[in-house]
JSON list of C-alpha atoms and ligand atoms in Angstrom, two decimals:
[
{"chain": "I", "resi": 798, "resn": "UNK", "atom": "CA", "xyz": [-1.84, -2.93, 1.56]},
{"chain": "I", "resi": 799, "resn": "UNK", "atom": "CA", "xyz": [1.34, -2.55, -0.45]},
{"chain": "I", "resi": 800, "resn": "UNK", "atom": "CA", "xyz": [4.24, -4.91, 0.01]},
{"chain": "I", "resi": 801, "resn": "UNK", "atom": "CA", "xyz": [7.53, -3.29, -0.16]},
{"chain": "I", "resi": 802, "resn": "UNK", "atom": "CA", "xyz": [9.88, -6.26, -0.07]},
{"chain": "I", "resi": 803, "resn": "UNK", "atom": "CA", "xyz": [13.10, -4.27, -0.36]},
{"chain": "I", "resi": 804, "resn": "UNK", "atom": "CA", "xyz": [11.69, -0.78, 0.52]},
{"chain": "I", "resi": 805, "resn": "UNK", "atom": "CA", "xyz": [13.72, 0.63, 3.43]},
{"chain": "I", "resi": 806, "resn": "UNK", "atom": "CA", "xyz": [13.01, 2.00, 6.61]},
{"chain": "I", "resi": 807, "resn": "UNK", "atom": "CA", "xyz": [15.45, 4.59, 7.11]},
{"chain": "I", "resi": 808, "resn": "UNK", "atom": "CA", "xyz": [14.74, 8.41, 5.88]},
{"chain": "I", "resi": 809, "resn": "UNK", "atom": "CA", "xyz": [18.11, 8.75, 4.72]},
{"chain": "I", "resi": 810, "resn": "UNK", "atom": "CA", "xyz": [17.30, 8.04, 1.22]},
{"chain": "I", "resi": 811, "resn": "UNK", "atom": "CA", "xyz": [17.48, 10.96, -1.35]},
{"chain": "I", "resi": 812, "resn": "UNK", "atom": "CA", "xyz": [15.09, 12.67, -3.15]},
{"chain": "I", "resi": 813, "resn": "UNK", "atom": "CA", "xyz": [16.87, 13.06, -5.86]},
{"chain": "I", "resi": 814, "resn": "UNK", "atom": "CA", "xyz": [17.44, 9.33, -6.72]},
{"chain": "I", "resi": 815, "resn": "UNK", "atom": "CA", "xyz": [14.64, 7.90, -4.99]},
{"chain": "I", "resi": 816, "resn": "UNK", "atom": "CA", "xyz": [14.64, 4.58, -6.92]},
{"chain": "I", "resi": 817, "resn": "UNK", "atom": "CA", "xyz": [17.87, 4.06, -6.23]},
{"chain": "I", "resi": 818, "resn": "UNK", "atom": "CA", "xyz": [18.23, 4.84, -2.84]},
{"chain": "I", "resi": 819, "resn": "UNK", "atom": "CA", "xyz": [15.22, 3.59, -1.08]},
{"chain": "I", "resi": 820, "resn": "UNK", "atom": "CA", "xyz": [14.61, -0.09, -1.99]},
{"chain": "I", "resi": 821, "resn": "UNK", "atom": "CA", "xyz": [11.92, 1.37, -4.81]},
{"chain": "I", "resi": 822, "resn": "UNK", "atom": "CA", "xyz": [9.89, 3.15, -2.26]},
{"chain": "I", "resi": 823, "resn": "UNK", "atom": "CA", "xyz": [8.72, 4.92, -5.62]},
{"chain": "I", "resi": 824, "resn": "UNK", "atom": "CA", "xyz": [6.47, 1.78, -6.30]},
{"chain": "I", "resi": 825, "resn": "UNK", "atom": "CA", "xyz": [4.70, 2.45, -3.19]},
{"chain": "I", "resi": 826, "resn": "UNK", "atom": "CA", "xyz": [4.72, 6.40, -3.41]},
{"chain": "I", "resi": 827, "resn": "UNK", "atom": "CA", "xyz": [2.86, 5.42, -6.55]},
{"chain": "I", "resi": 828, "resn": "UNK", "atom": "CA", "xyz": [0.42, 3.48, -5.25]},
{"chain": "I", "resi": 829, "resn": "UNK", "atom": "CA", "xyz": [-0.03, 5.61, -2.12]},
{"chain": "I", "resi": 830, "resn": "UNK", "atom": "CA", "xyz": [-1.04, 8.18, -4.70]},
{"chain": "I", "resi": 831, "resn": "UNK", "atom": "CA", "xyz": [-3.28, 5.52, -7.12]},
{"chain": "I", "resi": 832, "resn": "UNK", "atom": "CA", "xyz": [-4.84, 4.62, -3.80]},
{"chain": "I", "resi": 833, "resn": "UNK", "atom": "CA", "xyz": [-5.70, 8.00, -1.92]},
{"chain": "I", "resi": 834, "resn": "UNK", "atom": "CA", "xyz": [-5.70, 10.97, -4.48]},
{"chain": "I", "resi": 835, "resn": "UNK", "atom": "CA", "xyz": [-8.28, 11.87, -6.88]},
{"chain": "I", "resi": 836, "resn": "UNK", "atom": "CA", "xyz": [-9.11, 14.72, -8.96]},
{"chain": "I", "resi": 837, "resn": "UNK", "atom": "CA", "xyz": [-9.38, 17.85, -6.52]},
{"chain": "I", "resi": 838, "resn": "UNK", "atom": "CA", "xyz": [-9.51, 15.25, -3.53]},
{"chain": "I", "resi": 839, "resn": "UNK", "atom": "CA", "xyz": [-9.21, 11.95, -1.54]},
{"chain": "I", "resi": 840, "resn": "UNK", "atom": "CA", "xyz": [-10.79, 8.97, -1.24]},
{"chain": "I", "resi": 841, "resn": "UNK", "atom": "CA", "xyz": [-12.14, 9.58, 2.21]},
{"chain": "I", "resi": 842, "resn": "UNK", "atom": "CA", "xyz": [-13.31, 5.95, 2.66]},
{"chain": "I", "resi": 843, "resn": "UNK", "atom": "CA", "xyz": [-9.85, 4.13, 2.00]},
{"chain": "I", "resi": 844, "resn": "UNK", "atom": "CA", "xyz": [-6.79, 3.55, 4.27]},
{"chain": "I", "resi": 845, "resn": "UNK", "atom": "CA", "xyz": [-3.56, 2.20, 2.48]},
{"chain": "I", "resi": 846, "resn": "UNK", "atom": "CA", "xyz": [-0.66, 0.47, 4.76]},
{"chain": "I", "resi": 847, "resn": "UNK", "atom": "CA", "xyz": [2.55, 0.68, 3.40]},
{"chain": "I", "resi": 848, "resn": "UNK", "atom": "CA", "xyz": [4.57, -2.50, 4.26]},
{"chain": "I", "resi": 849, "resn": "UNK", "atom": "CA", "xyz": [8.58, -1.46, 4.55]},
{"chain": "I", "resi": 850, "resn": "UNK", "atom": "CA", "xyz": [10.50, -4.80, 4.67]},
{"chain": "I", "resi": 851, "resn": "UNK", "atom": "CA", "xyz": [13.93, -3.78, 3.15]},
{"chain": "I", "resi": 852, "resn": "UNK", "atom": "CA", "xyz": [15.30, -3.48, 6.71]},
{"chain": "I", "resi": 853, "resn": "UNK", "atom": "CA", "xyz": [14.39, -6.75, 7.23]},
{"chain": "I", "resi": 854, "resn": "UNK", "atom": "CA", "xyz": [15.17, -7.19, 10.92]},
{"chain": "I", "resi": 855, "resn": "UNK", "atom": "CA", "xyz": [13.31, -4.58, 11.95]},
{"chain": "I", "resi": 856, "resn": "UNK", "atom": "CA", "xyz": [10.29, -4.28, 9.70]},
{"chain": "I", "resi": 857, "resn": "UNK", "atom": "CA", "xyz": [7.64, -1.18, 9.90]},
{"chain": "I", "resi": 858, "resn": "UNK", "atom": "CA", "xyz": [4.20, -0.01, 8.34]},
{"chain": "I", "resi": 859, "resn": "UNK", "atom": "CA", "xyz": [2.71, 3.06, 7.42]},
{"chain": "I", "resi": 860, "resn": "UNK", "atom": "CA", "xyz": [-1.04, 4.00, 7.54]},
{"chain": "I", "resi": 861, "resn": "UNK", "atom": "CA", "xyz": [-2.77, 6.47, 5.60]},
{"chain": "I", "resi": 862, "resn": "UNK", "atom": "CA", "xyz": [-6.16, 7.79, 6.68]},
{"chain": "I", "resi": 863, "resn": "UNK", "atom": "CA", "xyz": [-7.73, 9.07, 3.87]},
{"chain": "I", "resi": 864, "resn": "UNK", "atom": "CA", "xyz": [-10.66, 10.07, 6.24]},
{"chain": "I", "resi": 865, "resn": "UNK", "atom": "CA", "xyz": [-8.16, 12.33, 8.33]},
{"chain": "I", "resi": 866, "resn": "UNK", "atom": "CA", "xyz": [-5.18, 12.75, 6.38]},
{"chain": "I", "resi": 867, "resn": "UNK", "atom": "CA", "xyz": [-4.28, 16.78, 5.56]},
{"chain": "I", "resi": 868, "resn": "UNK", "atom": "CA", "xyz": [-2.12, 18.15, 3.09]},
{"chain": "I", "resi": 869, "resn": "UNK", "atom": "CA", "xyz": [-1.23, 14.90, 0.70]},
{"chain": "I", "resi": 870, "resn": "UNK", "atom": "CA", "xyz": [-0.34, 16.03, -2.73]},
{"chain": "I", "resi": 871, "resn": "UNK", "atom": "CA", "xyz": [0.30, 14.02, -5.67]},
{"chain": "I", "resi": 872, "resn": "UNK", "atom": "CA", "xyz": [3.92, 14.68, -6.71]},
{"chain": "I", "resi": 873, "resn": "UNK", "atom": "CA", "xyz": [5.99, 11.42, -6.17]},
{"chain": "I", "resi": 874, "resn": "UNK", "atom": "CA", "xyz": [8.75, 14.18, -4.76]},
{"chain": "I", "resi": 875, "resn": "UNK", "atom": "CA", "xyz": [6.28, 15.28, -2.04]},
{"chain": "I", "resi": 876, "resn": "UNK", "atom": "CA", "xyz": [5.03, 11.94, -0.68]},
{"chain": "I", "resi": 877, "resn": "UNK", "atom": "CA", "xyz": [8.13, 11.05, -0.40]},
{"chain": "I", "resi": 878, "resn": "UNK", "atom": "CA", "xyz": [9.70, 13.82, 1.67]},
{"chain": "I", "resi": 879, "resn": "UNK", "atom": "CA", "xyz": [5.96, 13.01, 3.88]},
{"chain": "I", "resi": 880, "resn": "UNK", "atom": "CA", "xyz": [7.20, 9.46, 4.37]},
{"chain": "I", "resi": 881, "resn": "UNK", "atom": "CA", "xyz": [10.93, 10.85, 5.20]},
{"chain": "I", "resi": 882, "resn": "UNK", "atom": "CA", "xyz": [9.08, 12.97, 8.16]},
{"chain": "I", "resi": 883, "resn": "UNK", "atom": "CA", "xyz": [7.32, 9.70, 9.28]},
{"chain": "I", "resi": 884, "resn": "UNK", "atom": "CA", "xyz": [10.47, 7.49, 9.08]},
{"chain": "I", "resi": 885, "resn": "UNK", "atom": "CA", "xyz": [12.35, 10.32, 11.34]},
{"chain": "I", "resi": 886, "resn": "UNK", "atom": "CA", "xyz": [9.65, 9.62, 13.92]},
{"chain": "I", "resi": 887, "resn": "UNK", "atom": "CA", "xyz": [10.80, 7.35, 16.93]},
{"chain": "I", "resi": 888, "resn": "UNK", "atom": "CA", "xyz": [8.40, 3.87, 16.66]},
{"chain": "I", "resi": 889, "resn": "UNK", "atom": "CA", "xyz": [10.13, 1.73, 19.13]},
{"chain": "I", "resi": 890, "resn": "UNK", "atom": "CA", "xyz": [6.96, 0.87, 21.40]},
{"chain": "I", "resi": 891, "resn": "UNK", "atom": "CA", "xyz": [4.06, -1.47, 21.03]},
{"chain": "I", "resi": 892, "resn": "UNK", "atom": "CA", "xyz": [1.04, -0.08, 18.58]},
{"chain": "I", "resi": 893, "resn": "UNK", "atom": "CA", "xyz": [0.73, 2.67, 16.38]},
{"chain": "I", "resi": 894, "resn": "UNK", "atom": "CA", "xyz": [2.43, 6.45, 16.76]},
{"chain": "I", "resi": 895, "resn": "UNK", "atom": "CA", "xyz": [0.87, 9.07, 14.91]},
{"chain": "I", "resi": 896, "resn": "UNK", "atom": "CA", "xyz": [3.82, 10.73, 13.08]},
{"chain": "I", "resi": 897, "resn": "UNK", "atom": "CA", "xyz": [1.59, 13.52, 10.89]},
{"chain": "I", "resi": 898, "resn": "UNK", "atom": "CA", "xyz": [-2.34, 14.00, 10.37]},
{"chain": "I", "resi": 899, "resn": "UNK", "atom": "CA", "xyz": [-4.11, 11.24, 9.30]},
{"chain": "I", "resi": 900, "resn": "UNK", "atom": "CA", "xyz": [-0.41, 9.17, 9.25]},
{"chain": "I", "resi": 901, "resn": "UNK", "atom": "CA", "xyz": [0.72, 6.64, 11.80]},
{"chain": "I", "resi": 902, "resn": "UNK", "atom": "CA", "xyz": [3.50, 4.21, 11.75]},
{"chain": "I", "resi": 903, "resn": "UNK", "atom": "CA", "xyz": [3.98, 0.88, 13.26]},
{"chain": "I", "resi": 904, "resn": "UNK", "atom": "CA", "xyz": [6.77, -1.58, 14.15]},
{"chain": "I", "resi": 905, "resn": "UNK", "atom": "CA", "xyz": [5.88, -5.32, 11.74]},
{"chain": "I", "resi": 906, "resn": "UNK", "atom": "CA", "xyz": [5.39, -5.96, 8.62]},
{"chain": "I", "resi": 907, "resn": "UNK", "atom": "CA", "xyz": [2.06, -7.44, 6.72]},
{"chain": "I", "resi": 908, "resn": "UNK", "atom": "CA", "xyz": [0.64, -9.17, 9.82]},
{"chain": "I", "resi": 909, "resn": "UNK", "atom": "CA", "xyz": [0.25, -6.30, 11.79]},
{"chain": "I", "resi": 910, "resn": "UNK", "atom": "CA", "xyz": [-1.48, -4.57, 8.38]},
{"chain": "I", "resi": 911, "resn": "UNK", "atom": "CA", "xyz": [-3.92, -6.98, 7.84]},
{"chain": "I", "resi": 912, "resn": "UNK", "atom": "CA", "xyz": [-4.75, -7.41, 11.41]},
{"chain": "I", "resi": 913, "resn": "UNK", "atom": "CA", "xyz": [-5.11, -3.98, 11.87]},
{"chain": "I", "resi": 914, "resn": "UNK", "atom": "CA", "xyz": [-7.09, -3.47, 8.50]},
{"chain": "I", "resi": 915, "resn": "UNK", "atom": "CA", "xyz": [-9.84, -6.58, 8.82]},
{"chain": "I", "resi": 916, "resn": "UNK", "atom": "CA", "xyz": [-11.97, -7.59, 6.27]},
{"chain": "I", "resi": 917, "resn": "UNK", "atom": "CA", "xyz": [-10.87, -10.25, 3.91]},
{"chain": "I", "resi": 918, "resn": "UNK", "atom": "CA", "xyz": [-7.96, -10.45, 2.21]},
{"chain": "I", "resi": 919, "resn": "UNK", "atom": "CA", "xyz": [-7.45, -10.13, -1.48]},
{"chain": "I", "resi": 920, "resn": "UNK", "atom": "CA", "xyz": [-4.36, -10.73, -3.18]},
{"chain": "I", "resi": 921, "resn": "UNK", "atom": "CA", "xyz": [-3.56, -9.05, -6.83]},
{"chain": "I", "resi": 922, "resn": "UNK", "atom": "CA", "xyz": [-2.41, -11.98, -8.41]},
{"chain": "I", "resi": 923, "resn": "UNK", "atom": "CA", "xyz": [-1.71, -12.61, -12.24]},
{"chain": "I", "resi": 924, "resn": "UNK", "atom": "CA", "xyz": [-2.96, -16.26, -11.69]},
{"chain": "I", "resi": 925, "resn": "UNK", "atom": "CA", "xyz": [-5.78, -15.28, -9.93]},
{"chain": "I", "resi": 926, "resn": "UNK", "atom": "CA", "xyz": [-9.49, -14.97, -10.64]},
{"chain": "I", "resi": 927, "resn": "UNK", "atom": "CA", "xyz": [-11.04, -12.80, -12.78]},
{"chain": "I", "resi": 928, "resn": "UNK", "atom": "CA", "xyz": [-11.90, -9.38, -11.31]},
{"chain": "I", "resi": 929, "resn": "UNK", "atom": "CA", "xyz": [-15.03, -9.00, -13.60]},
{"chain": "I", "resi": 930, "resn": "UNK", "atom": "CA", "xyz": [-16.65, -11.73, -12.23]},
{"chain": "I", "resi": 931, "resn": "UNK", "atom": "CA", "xyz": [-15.20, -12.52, -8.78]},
{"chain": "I", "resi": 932, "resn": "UNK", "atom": "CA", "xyz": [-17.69, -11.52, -5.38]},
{"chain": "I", "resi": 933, "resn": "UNK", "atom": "CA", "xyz": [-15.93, -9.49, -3.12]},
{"chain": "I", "resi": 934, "resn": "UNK", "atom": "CA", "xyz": [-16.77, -9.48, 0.74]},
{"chain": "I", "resi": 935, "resn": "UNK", "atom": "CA", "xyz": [-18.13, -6.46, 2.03]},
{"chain": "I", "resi": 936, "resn": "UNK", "atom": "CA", "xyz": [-14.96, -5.47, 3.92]},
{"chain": "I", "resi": 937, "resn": "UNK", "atom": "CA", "xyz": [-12.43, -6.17, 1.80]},
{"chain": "I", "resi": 938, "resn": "UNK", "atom": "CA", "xyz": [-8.72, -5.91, 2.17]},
{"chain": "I", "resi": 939, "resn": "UNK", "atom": "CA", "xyz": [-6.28, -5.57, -1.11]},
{"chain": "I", "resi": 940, "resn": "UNK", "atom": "CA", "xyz": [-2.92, -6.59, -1.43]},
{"chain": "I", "resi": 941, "resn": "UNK", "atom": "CA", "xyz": [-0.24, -5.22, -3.89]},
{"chain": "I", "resi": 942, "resn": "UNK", "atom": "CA", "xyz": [3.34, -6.51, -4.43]},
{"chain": "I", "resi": 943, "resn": "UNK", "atom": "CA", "xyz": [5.86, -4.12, -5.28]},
{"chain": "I", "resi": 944, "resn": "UNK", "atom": "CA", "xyz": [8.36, -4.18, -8.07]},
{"chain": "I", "resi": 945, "resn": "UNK", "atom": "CA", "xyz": [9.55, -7.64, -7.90]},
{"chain": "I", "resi": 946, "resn": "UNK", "atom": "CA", "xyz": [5.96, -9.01, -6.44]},
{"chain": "I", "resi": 947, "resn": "UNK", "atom": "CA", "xyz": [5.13, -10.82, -3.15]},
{"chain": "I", "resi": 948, "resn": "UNK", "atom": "CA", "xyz": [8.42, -12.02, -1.38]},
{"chain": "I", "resi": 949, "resn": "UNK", "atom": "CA", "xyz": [7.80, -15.54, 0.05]},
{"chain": "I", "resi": 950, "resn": "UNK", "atom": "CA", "xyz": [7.38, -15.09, 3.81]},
{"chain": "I", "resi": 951, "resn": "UNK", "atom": "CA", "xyz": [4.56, -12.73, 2.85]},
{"chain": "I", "resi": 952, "resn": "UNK", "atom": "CA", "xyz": [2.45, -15.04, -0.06]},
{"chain": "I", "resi": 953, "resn": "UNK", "atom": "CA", "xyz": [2.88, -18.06, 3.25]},
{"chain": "I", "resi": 954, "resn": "UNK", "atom": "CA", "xyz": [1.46, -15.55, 5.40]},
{"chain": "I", "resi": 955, "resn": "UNK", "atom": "CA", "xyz": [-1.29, -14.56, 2.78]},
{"chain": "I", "resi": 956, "resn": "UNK", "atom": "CA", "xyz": [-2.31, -18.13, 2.16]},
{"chain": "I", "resi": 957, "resn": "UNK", "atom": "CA", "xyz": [-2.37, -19.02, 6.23]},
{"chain": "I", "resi": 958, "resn": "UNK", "atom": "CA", "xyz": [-4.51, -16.27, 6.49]},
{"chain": "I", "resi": 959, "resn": "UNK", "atom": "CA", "xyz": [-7.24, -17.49, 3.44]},
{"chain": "I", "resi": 960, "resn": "UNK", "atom": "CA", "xyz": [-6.49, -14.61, 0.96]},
{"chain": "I", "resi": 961, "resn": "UNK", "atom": "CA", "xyz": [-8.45, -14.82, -2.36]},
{"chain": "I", "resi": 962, "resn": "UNK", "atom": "CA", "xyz": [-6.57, -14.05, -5.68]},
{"chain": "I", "resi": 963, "resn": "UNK", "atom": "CA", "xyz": [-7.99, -11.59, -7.87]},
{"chain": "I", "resi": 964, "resn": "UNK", "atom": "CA", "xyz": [-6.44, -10.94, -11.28]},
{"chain": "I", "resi": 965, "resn": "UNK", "atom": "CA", "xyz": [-7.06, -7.37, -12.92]},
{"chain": "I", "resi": 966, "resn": "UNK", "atom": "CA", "xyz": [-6.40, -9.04, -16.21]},
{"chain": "I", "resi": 967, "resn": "UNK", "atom": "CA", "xyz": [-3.59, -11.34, -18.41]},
{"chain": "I", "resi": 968, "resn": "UNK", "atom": "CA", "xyz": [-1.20, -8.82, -18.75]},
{"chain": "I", "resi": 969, "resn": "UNK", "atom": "CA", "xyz": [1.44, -7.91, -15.49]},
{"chain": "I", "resi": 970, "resn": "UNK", "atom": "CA", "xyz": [1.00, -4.38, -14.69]},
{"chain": "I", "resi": 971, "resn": "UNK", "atom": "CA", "xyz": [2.91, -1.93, -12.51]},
{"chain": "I", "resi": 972, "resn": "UNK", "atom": "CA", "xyz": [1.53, -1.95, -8.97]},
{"chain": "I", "resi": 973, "resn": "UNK", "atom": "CA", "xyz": [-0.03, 1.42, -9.03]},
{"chain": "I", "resi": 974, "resn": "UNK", "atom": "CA", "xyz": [-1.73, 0.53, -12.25]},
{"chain": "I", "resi": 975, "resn": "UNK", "atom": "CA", "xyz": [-2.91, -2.67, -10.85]},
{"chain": "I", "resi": 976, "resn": "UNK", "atom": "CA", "xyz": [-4.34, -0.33, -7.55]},
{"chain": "I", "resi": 977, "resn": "UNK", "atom": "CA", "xyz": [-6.13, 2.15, -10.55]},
{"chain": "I", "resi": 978, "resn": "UNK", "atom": "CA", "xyz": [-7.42, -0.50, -12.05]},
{"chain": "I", "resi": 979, "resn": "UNK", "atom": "CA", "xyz": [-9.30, -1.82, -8.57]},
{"chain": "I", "resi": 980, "resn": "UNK", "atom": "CA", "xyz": [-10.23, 1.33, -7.41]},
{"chain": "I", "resi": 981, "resn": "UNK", "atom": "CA", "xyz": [-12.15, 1.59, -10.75]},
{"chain": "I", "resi": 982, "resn": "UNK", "atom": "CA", "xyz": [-13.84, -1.84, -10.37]},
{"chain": "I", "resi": 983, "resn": "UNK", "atom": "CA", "xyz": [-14.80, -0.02, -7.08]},
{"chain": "I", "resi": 984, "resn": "UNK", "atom": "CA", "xyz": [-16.05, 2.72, -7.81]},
{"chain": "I", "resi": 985, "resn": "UNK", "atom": "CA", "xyz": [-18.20, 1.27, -10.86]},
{"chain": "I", "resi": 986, "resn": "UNK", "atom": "CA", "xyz": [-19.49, -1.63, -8.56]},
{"chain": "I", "resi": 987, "resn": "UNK", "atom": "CA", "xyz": [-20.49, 0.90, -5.75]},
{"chain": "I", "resi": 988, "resn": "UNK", "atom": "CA", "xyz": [-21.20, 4.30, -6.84]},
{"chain": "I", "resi": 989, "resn": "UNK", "atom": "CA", "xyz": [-24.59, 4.58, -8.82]},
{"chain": "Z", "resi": 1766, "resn": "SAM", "atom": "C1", "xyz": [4.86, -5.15, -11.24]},
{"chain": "Z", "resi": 1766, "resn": "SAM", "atom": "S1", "xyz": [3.88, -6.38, -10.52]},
{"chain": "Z", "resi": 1766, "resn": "SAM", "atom": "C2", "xyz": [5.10, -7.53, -10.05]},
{"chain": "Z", "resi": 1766, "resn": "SAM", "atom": "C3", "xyz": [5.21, -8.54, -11.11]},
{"chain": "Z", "resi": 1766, "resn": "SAM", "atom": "C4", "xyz": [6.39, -9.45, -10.95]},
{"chain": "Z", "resi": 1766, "resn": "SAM", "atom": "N1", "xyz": [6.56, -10.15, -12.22]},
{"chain": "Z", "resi": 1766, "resn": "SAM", "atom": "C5", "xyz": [6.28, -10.48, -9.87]},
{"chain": "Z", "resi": 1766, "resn": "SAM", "atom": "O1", "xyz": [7.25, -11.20, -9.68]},
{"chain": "Z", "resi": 1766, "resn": "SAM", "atom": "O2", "xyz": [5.28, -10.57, -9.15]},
{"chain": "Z", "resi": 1766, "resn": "SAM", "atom": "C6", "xyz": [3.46, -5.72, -8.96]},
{"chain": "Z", "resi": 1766, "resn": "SAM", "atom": "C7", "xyz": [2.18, -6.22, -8.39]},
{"chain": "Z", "resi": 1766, "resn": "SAM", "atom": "O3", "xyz": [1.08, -5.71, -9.13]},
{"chain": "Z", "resi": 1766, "resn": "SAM", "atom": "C8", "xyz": [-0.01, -6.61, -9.04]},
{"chain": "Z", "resi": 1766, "resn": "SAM", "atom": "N2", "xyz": [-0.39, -6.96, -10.42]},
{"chain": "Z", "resi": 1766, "resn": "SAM", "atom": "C9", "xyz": [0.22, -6.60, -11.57]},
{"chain": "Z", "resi": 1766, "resn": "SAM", "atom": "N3", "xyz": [-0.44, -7.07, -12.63]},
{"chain": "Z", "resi": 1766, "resn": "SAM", "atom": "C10", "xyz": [-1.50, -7.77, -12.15]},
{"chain": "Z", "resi": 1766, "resn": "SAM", "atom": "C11", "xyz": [-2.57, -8.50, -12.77]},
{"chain": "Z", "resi": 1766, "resn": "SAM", "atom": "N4", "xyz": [-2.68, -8.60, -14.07]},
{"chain": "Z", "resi": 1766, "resn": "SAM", "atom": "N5", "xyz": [-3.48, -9.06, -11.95]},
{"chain": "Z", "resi": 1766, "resn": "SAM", "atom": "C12", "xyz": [-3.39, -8.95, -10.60]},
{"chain": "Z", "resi": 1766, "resn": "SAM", "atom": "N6", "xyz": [-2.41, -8.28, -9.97]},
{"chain": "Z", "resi": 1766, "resn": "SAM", "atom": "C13", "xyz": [-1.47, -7.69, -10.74]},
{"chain": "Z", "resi": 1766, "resn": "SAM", "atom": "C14", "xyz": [0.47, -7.82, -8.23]},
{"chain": "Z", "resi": 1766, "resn": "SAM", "atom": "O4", "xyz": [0.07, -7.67, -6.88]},
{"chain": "Z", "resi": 1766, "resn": "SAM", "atom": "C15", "xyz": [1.99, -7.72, -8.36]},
{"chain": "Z", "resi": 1766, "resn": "SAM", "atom": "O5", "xyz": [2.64, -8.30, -7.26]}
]
């Protein structure tokens, strides 16, 4: 789950200036494609929300289904024109409205991704403990601030709902980095 605090809702940012324009929707884009994308492939087994907050009265979150999504690629330029087609999509009812393969939206914020997601949540966290060492549940859900971290309505939430913090290590990295780094830890802990 990536927290956009400032990350907009509306598709009428440009491609061109993406940073600039969208509340850093880049930071997620980057994660999205940390998260999802391998060499020649996805990581079938993973599902990353993207939490929009930067419209902050009407909040919305965006699912990706690595087990059904078609036609990702990794270019920054080309997730984001995806997420421009999903934020064109109406999402005015209750639950979640498939808006492209594999990619449904939802009205909320980081409640309705971690209900939706399970599993325990983690929260990438600088102070946190050590990722070498620390047990993980078996259904585990992950975290990520954006650019400027957790904002504070979301770390309340986080600590209401019994996250753990996990640290990657002492040094503050950018988000996607910190969702490489994980993914790693993964992959080492569970594929033999
Ligand atoms: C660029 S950092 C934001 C740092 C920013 N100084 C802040 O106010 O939180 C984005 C996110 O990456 C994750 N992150 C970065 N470095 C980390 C580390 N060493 N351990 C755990 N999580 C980290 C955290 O979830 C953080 O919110």
């Amino acid at each position: 789950v990536i927290v956009g605090a400032r990350a907009t809702t509306s598709p009428d940012f440009l491609l061109v200036d993406i940073p600039g324009t969208s509340g850093r929707l880049d930071v997620l884009l980057r994660c999205l494609r940390a998260a999802l994308l391998v060499s020649h492939g996805l990581r079938r087994d993973t599902c990353v929300y993207l939490v929009l907050l930067g419209s902050s009265d009407q909040p919305r979150t965006v699912r990706v289904d690595g087990s059904a999504a078609k036609y990702l690629r990794p270019d920054e330029r080309s997730l984001a024109t995806l997420l421009q087609k999903v934020l064109r999509v109406s999402c005015d009812g209750d639950g979640w409205v498939e808006a492209r393969p594999g990619v449904t939206m939802a009205r909320g914020g980081l409640e309705v991704a971690l209900t939706h997601a399970g599993g325990q949540p983690v929260l990438l966290d600088e102070s946190g403990e050590d990722i070498r060492s620390m047990k993980l549940h078996e259904d585990v859900t992950f975290v990520v601030g954006g650019h400027q971290g957790l904002d504070a309505i979301s770390l309340e939430y986080l600590q209401h709902a019994g996250a753990q913090r996990m640290s990657i290590g002492p040094v503050s990295v950018h988000a996607d980095d910190a969702v490489t780094i994980v993914s790693n830890e993964l992959d080492r802990r569970l594929i033999v």
